[in-house]
Amino acid sequence: MFDSRGDDQQIVDGLHAFIDQEILPIQNRLKSHFEDQRLYYGEDGRESPLVTAARRDARQKAAQAGFYTMFCPEQFGGANLGMRLWYVCWESIFHRYGAPTTQLPYFVLSHFTSGPHEVWEHASEELRAEIMPRLSNGELQGCFGLSEPDAGSDSWMMRTRAVRDGDHWIINGSKQWTSWSPTADFVMVYAVTDPGMFSQKRGGITCFYVPTTTPGYRLESVVKMFGHVGGEEGILSFTDVRVPDTWRVGDVDRGFDLAMLGVRHGRLANAGRTIGLARWAMDKAIDYAKVRRAFGKAIAEHQTIQNYLAENTAKLYAARAMAVDCATKADEGRNVRTEASIVKLFCTRAAFEIIDACMQIHGGMGFANETRLYAAWIQARQCFVTEGTNEIQLRSIAQNLLKGRVDLSFA
Ligand SMILES: Cc1cc2nc3c(=O)[nH]c(=O)nc-3n(C[C@H](O)[C@H](O)[C@H](O)COP(=O)(O)OP(=O)(O)OC[C@H]3O[C@@H](n4cnc5c(N)ncnc54)[C@H](O)[C@@H]3O)c2cc1C
């Protein structure tokens, strides 16, 4: 398997050393919380304030060390390091720390949904001056509110509206599935601003910055999933929320393009996250297969187990090659809209299949809390739906293909 090269490898090594020395000690101090969801979440399903504080601490340490913003534009203290390294770093974090210990390492790189990102270049000068220093230093954490109860895959069913009122806007509506909203300082909320354009699917959506202290904003509830006693996703409501025009992000009626700019970065991050977890699961499966014995020999000597391992390795190689090719093309300034969909579809599927086979190799131990394979399995499975479902990726790949817009040349 190929790995990152030259300078990239130095950055990845530095990132790992930083996490080992600065982030894991914070996590270890709260070990019992991270390992027991009855301590991790409170009665209302929100995470414990101790966990929120630890996460902020991790972000701030990563910002001080220069890792948090390294993929952001220079004006936000970043180094614009590019998509190839972005993918490699996400994969390397999840491969090295795996399902049991990525809770805080997950936050050392800023993500478009919650931290500084190039989407903020589209904010007004006033807003950037107000929040960027505290967003870039890791103090503030946001969330990304696009999906709604009746508008998931189909954003054209969005009901949240923003109406101009002089130099302000009044926002009414609701959002659902908003990740990290229970602990967010602000929401990037997407609302219909031109119903005419919107009904013709020509735009008409605008993005606004809404601090969670704004009158009329409410976190209605926390969405709990997979039998957990709490969650990170929330249902939000906006009732006559009044925001100044300077809190608009991007052009009026062009919000959807802005959302997609972030989502494309998110798709590569999710590919890295799931493939990293799949590599972690493979390491465990290889070790286990060598020591677990059945019918007089190590299970690694049974052909079927070897086939699982070999199939997984072929999938890993294909997925990583595809992701790195797509990221490299993006760094060359090429439009990778279709490639990003292909990567998201293929990598999340491959990762889920690989992790699932690794569970099978572990027999009953594959389901035991002790191995934590289930946590990787859940994360990969969720990624079939987040950042656009895999069916929507198929739809957009096919649409672009039929319009002759798919370019399968190598980077
Ligand atoms: C863990 C998690 C975190 C999330 N975080 C965020 C977040 O931070 N911010 C945010 O805005 N949203 C977030 N989402 C929402 C996510 O983007 C939506 O769940 C997703 O877009 C799908 O919408 P839906 O759940 O309403 O499913 P639906 O749109 O109702 O789809 C149901 C099923 O129908 C399929 N389907 C729909 N249309 C088509 C079609 N044209 N062709 C074929 N199949 C189709 C879908 O693929 C799916 O299988 C999150 C979701 C999850 C699960």
XYZ file of N, CA and C in Angstrom, residues 59 68 112-115 120 135 140-144 179-181 183-188:
66
model
N -9.419 21.359 20.885
C -9.401 22.273 19.723
C -8.393 23.395 19.945
N -4.998 22.774 13.891
C -6.447 22.958 13.730
C -6.800 23.658 12.412
N -15.630 21.798 8.202
C -16.454 22.926 7.712
C -17.745 23.096 8.506
N -18.260 22.023 9.108
C -19.535 22.135 9.810
C -19.405 22.860 11.145
N -18.210 22.878 11.714
C -18.105 23.381 13.084
C -17.017 24.410 13.333
N -16.050 24.523 12.427
C -14.913 25.398 12.696
C -14.541 26.268 11.516
N -15.934 30.625 5.207
C -15.992 31.888 5.957
C -15.403 33.055 5.174
N -13.023 31.685 16.451
C -13.321 30.417 15.762
C -11.997 29.717 15.416
N -14.673 28.889 19.825
C -16.061 28.731 19.392
C -16.248 27.462 18.573
N -17.456 26.922 18.646
C -17.790 25.741 17.834
C -19.172 25.965 17.227
N -19.260 25.721 15.918
C -20.536 25.936 15.236
C -21.188 24.629 14.821
N -22.265 24.755 14.059
C -22.893 23.575 13.459
C -23.557 24.013 12.146
N -23.920 23.018 11.338
C -24.323 23.247 9.957
C -25.778 22.814 9.790
N -25.557 18.116 13.377
C -24.480 17.556 14.205
C -23.837 18.626 15.061
N -23.534 18.292 16.285
C -22.851 19.133 17.272
C -23.699 20.316 17.718
N -24.977 20.368 17.320
C -25.807 21.505 17.740
C -26.018 21.563 19.253
N -24.020 21.397 21.552
C -22.936 22.121 22.235
C -22.497 23.359 21.451
N -23.248 23.701 20.397
C -22.769 24.753 19.480
C -22.937 26.158 20.042
N -22.004 27.028 19.646
C -22.118 28.458 19.964
C -22.937 29.182 18.890
N -22.972 28.595 17.697
C -23.759 29.213 16.619
C -24.176 28.157 15.599
N -25.183 28.532 14.801
C -25.646 27.653 13.715
C -25.441 28.399 12.396
N -24.945 27.692 11.388
C -24.952 28.213 10.012
C -26.274 27.707 9.443
